[in-house]
Amino acid sequence: MKDNNCIFCKIANGEIPSRTIEENDSLRVVLDVGPATKGHALILPKNHSKNLYDLSEETATEVIRMAKKVALKMKEKLNCDGVNLVQNNEEAAGQTVFHFHMHVIPRFENDGQVIGWKPGQPSAEELDAICDLLK
Ligand code: AMP
Ligand code: ZN
């Protein structure tokens, strides 16, 4: 279903023009207008989901298949040195547009971008406790 107030619904369904690099019945892949690197793309489902939590299993599968296709195309056509997949859920995790999207970011040696985190130093007990909680 589409959400009439959602800009990514409009882009995904072709109501707002975009620089589309792939499209099929359920997804559109567009260039990000604020790219981390040259070629940074967004995989947008045509149906509205706020984030990963409410994405259908079927669409989730299609998104990862598309991510692989786009990553391989970036390797071939941009000759990039690597590719990051980034997917943010909720504001605390950096989501700014509340329509599920997967970033596909081509990476180049010395491209100056940092996508990462500060590694923690948990004790064995802390790791055991979180493992027990999550399994
Ligand atoms: P996130 O922080 O994961 O929600 O990412 C939102 C991304 O959408 C950012 O990288 C923006 O640059 C990008 N973005 C926002 N508006 C548009 C737009 N109209 N067309 C393409 N990309 C957009
Ligand atoms: Zn939407």
PDB file of C-alpha atoms and ligand atoms in Angstrom:
ATOM      1  CA  MET A   1       0.000   0.000   0.000  1.00  0.00           C
ATOM      2  CA  LYS A   2       1.079   3.564  -0.678  1.00  0.00           C
ATOM      3  CA  ASP A   3       1.121   6.379   1.870  1.00  0.00           C
ATOM      4  CA  ASN A   4       0.048   9.622   0.198  1.00  0.00           C
ATOM      5  CA  ASN A   5       2.172  11.718   2.552  1.00  0.00           C
ATOM      6  CA  CYS A   6       5.368   9.761   1.949  1.00  0.00           C
ATOM      7  CA  ILE A   7       7.976  11.148  -0.449  1.00  0.00           C
ATOM      8  CA  PHE A   8       9.638   7.748  -0.976  1.00  0.00           C
ATOM      9  CA  CYS A   9       6.254   6.230  -1.916  1.00  0.00           C
ATOM     10  CA  LYS A  10       5.959   8.930  -4.572  1.00  0.00           C
ATOM     11  CA  ILE A  11       9.520   8.369  -5.821  1.00  0.00           C
ATOM     12  CA  ALA A  12       9.219   4.569  -5.779  1.00  0.00           C
ATOM     13  CA  ASN A  13       5.970   4.708  -7.753  1.00  0.00           C
ATOM     14  CA  GLY A  14       7.244   7.225 -10.304  1.00  0.00           C
ATOM     15  CA  GLU A  15       5.068  10.158  -9.189  1.00  0.00           C
ATOM     16  CA  ILE A  16       8.195  12.210  -8.490  1.00  0.00           C
ATOM     17  CA  PRO A  17      11.038  11.953 -11.007  1.00  0.00           C
ATOM     18  CA  SER A  18      14.184  10.219  -9.825  1.00  0.00           C
ATOM     19  CA  ARG A  19      17.440   8.947 -11.229  1.00  0.00           C
ATOM     20  CA  THR A  20      16.428   5.310 -11.474  1.00  0.00           C
ATOM     21  CA  ILE A  21      19.097   2.653 -12.041  1.00  0.00           C
ATOM     22  CA  GLU A  22      16.904  -0.457 -11.581  1.00  0.00           C
ATOM     23  CA  GLU A  23      13.182  -1.123 -11.429  1.00  0.00           C
ATOM     24  CA  ASN A  24      10.912  -4.152 -11.199  1.00  0.00           C
ATOM     25  CA  ASP A  25       7.301  -4.767 -10.106  1.00  0.00           C
ATOM     26  CA  SER A  26       7.995  -4.251  -6.413  1.00  0.00           C
ATOM     27  CA  LEU A  27      11.153  -2.117  -6.156  1.00  0.00           C
ATOM     28  CA  ARG A  28      12.799   0.967  -7.582  1.00  0.00           C
ATOM     29  CA  VAL A  29      16.487   1.743  -7.087  1.00  0.00           C
ATOM     30  CA  VAL A  30      17.393   5.435  -7.261  1.00  0.00           C
ATOM     31  CA  LEU A  31      20.476   7.550  -6.744  1.00  0.00           C
ATOM     32  CA  ASP A  32      20.650   9.190  -3.325  1.00  0.00           C
ATOM     33  CA  VAL A  33      20.604  13.002  -3.715  1.00  0.00           C
ATOM     34  CA  GLY A  34      23.009  13.376  -0.785  1.00  0.00           C
ATOM     35  CA  PRO A  35      25.443  10.612  -1.659  1.00  0.00           C
ATOM     36  CA  ALA A  36      28.207   9.375   0.615  1.00  0.00           C
ATOM     37  CA  THR A  37      30.161   8.450  -2.522  1.00  0.00           C
ATOM     38  CA  LYS A  38      29.601   8.578  -6.283  1.00  0.00           C
ATOM     39  CA  GLY A  39      26.902   6.063  -7.118  1.00  0.00           C
ATOM     40  CA  HIS A  40      25.290   5.788  -3.641  1.00  0.00           C
ATOM     41  CA  ALA A  41      21.872   4.263  -4.326  1.00  0.00           C
ATOM     42  CA  LEU A  42      18.689   3.542  -2.391  1.00  0.00           C
ATOM     43  CA  ILE A  43      16.532   0.456  -2.839  1.00  0.00           C
ATOM     44  CA  LEU A  44      12.915   1.529  -2.346  1.00  0.00           C
ATOM     45  CA  PRO A  45       9.988  -0.901  -2.123  1.00  0.00           C
ATOM     46  CA  LYS A  46       6.951   0.409  -4.022  1.00  0.00           C
ATOM     47  CA  ASN A  47       4.707  -0.517  -1.085  1.00  0.00           C
ATOM     48  CA  HIS A  48       5.009   1.571   2.061  1.00  0.00           C
ATOM     49  CA  SER A  49       6.662   0.084   5.142  1.00  0.00           C
ATOM     50  CA  LYS A  50       8.051   2.364   7.809  1.00  0.00           C
ATOM     51  CA  ASN A  51      11.069   0.226   8.450  1.00  0.00           C
ATOM     52  CA  LEU A  52      12.390  -3.336   8.612  1.00  0.00           C
ATOM     53  CA  TYR A  53       9.986  -4.303  11.376  1.00  0.00           C
ATOM     54  CA  ASP A  54       6.918  -4.103   9.160  1.00  0.00           C
ATOM     55  CA  LEU A  55       8.512  -5.151   5.864  1.00  0.00           C
ATOM     56  CA  SER A  56       7.002  -8.335   4.412  1.00  0.00           C
ATOM     57  CA  GLU A  57       9.225 -11.412   4.271  1.00  0.00           C
ATOM     58  CA  GLU A  58       8.751 -11.459   0.514  1.00  0.00           C
ATOM     59  CA  THR A  59       9.884  -7.864   0.051  1.00  0.00           C
ATOM     60  CA  ALA A  60      12.796  -8.397   2.419  1.00  0.00           C
ATOM     61  CA  THR A  61      13.963 -11.234   0.201  1.00  0.00           C
ATOM     62  CA  GLU A  62      13.574  -9.146  -2.934  1.00  0.00           C
ATOM     63  CA  VAL A  63      15.526  -6.271  -1.371  1.00  0.00           C
ATOM     64  CA  ILE A  64      18.549  -8.417  -0.573  1.00  0.00           C
ATOM     65  CA  ARG A  65      18.484  -9.984  -4.035  1.00  0.00           C
ATOM     66  CA  MET A  66      18.400  -6.504  -5.543  1.00  0.00           C
ATOM     67  CA  ALA A  67      21.204  -5.353  -3.236  1.00  0.00           C
ATOM     68  CA  LYS A  68      23.390  -8.125  -4.619  1.00  0.00           C
ATOM     69  CA  LYS A  69      22.537  -7.187  -8.206  1.00  0.00           C
ATOM     70  CA  VAL A  70      23.282  -3.490  -7.623  1.00  0.00           C
ATOM     71  CA  ALA A  71      26.514  -4.244  -5.745  1.00  0.00           C
ATOM     72  CA  LEU A  72      27.759  -6.389  -8.624  1.00  0.00           C
ATOM     73  CA  LYS A  73      26.790  -3.678 -11.118  1.00  0.00           C
ATOM     74  CA  MET A  74      28.737  -1.122  -9.068  1.00  0.00           C
ATOM     75  CA  LYS A  75      31.767  -3.394  -9.029  1.00  0.00           C
ATOM     76  CA  GLU A  76      31.569  -3.777 -12.787  1.00  0.00           C
ATOM     77  CA  LYS A  77      30.663  -0.254 -13.873  1.00  0.00           C
ATOM     78  CA  LEU A  78      32.230   1.925 -11.181  1.00  0.00           C
ATOM     79  CA  ASN A  79      35.169  -0.355 -10.496  1.00  0.00           C
ATOM     80  CA  CYS A  80      34.655   0.342  -6.792  1.00  0.00           C
ATOM     81  CA  ASP A  81      36.878  -1.308  -4.185  1.00  0.00           C
ATOM     82  CA  GLY A  82      34.004  -2.310  -1.898  1.00  0.00           C
ATOM     83  CA  VAL A  83      30.301  -1.877  -1.177  1.00  0.00           C
ATOM     84  CA  ASN A  84      28.447  -1.120   2.082  1.00  0.00           C
ATOM     85  CA  LEU A  85      24.822  -2.038   2.651  1.00  0.00           C
ATOM     86  CA  VAL A  86      23.334   0.273   5.284  1.00  0.00           C
ATOM     87  CA  GLN A  87      19.782   0.160   6.560  1.00  0.00           C
ATOM     88  CA  ASN A  88      18.590   2.400   9.399  1.00  0.00           C
ATOM     89  CA  ASN A  89      15.505   1.729  11.545  1.00  0.00           C
ATOM     90  CA  GLU A  90      14.074   4.490  13.749  1.00  0.00           C
ATOM     91  CA  GLU A  91      15.500   7.850  14.606  1.00  0.00           C
ATOM     92  CA  ALA A  92      17.888   6.495  17.244  1.00  0.00           C
ATOM     93  CA  ALA A  93      19.537   4.441  14.516  1.00  0.00           C
ATOM     94  CA  GLY A  94      19.804   7.365  12.099  1.00  0.00           C
ATOM     95  CA  GLN A  95      16.629   6.887  10.038  1.00  0.00           C
ATOM     96  CA  THR A  96      15.485  10.227   8.608  1.00  0.00           C
ATOM     97  CA  VAL A  97      12.981   9.108   5.947  1.00  0.00           C
ATOM     98  CA  PHE A  98      10.367   6.784   7.394  1.00  0.00           C
ATOM     99  CA  HIS A  99       9.815   4.550   4.380  1.00  0.00           C
ATOM    100  CA  PHE A 100      12.020   1.449   4.430  1.00  0.00           C
ATOM    101  CA  HIS A 101      15.109   1.813   2.263  1.00  0.00           C
ATOM    102  CA  MET A 102      18.419   0.038   1.869  1.00  0.00           C
ATOM    103  CA  HIS A 103      21.484   2.128   1.077  1.00  0.00           C
ATOM    104  CA  VAL A 104      23.940   0.595  -1.377  1.00  0.00           C
ATOM    105  CA  ILE A 105      27.156   2.566  -1.099  1.00  0.00           C
ATOM    106  CA  PRO A 106      30.091   1.948  -3.408  1.00  0.00           C
ATOM    107  CA  ARG A 107      33.394   2.436  -1.612  1.00  0.00           C
ATOM    108  CA  PHE A 108      36.732   3.533  -2.961  1.00  0.00           C
ATOM    109  CA  GLU A 109      40.123   3.344  -1.274  1.00  0.00           C
ATOM    110  CA  ASN A 110      40.663   6.672   0.507  1.00  0.00           C
ATOM    111  CA  ASP A 111      37.156   7.960  -0.257  1.00  0.00           C
ATOM    112  CA  GLY A 112      37.182   9.729   3.115  1.00  0.00           C
ATOM    113  CA  GLN A 113      33.900   8.249   4.325  1.00  0.00           C
ATOM    114  CA  VAL A 114      33.562   6.508   7.666  1.00  0.00           C
ATOM    115  CA  ILE A 115      30.731   4.029   8.170  1.00  0.00           C
ATOM    116  CA  GLY A 116      31.318   2.295  11.446  1.00  0.00           C
ATOM    117  CA  TRP A 117      31.314   2.285  15.202  1.00  0.00           C
ATOM    118  CA  LYS A 118      33.680   2.460  18.145  1.00  0.00           C
ATOM    119  CA  PRO A 119      34.339  -1.154  19.191  1.00  0.00           C
ATOM    120  CA  GLY A 120      33.395  -1.841  22.808  1.00  0.00           C
ATOM    121  CA  GLN A 121      35.361  -3.997  25.235  1.00  0.00           C
ATOM    122  CA  PRO A 122      32.766  -6.147  27.001  1.00  0.00           C
ATOM    123  CA  SER A 123      33.807  -8.733  29.566  1.00  0.00           C
ATOM    124  CA  ALA A 124      33.112 -12.421  28.887  1.00  0.00           C
ATOM    125  CA  GLU A 125      30.285 -12.206  31.464  1.00  0.00           C
ATOM    126  CA  GLU A 126      28.679  -9.281  29.663  1.00  0.00           C
ATOM    127  CA  LEU A 127      28.870 -11.104  26.340  1.00  0.00           C
ATOM    128  CA  ASP A 128      27.396 -14.241  27.941  1.00  0.00           C
ATOM    129  CA  ALA A 129      24.534 -12.230  29.459  1.00  0.00           C
ATOM    130  CA  ILE A 130      23.591 -10.522  26.196  1.00  0.00           C
ATOM    131  CA  CYS A 131      23.895 -13.802  24.350  1.00  0.00           C
ATOM    132  CA  ASP A 132      21.484 -15.443  26.828  1.00  0.00           C
ATOM    133  CA  LEU A 133      19.052 -12.564  26.400  1.00  0.00           C
ATOM    134  CA  LEU A 134      19.045 -12.669  22.612  1.00  0.00           C
ATOM    135  CA  LYS A 135      19.059 -16.384  21.900  1.00  0.00           C
TER     136      LYS A 135
HETATM  137  P1  AMP B   1      18.206   7.468   6.226  1.00  0.00           P
HETATM  138  O1  AMP B   1      19.043   8.364   7.093  1.00  0.00           O
HETATM  139  O2  AMP B   1      18.661   6.037   6.247  1.00  0.00           O
HETATM  140  O3  AMP B   1      16.729   7.618   6.500  1.00  0.00           O
HETATM  141  O4  AMP B   1      18.489   7.936   4.736  1.00  0.00           O
HETATM  142  C1  AMP B   1      17.733   8.833   4.023  1.00  0.00           C
HETATM  143  C2  AMP B   1      18.488   9.105   2.733  1.00  0.00           C
HETATM  144  O5  AMP B   1      17.564   9.585   1.766  1.00  0.00           O
HETATM  145  C3  AMP B   1      19.600  10.136   2.843  1.00  0.00           C
HETATM  146  O6  AMP B   1      20.824   9.546   2.429  1.00  0.00           O
HETATM  147  C4  AMP B   1      19.150  11.259   1.907  1.00  0.00           C
HETATM  148  O7  AMP B   1      20.229  11.839   1.227  1.00  0.00           O
HETATM  149  C5  AMP B   1      18.225  10.523   0.962  1.00  0.00           C
HETATM  150  N1  AMP B   1      17.172  11.309   0.354  1.00  0.00           N
HETATM  151  C6  AMP B   1      16.310  12.157   0.975  1.00  0.00           C
HETATM  152  N2  AMP B   1      15.442  12.674   0.098  1.00  0.00           N
HETATM  153  C7  AMP B   1      15.737  12.133  -1.110  1.00  0.00           C
HETATM  154  C8  AMP B   1      15.204  12.277  -2.420  1.00  0.00           C
HETATM  155  N3  AMP B   1      14.169  13.097  -2.679  1.00  0.00           N
HETATM  156  N4  AMP B   1      15.750  11.546  -3.438  1.00  0.00           N
HETATM  157  C9  AMP B   1      16.805  10.726  -3.187  1.00  0.00           C
HETATM  158  N5  AMP B   1      17.371  10.559  -1.976  1.00  0.00           N
HETATM  159  C10 AMP B   1      16.850  11.251  -0.948  1.00  0.00           C
HETATM  160 ZN    ZN B   2       6.251   5.385   1.746  1.00  0.00          ZN
END
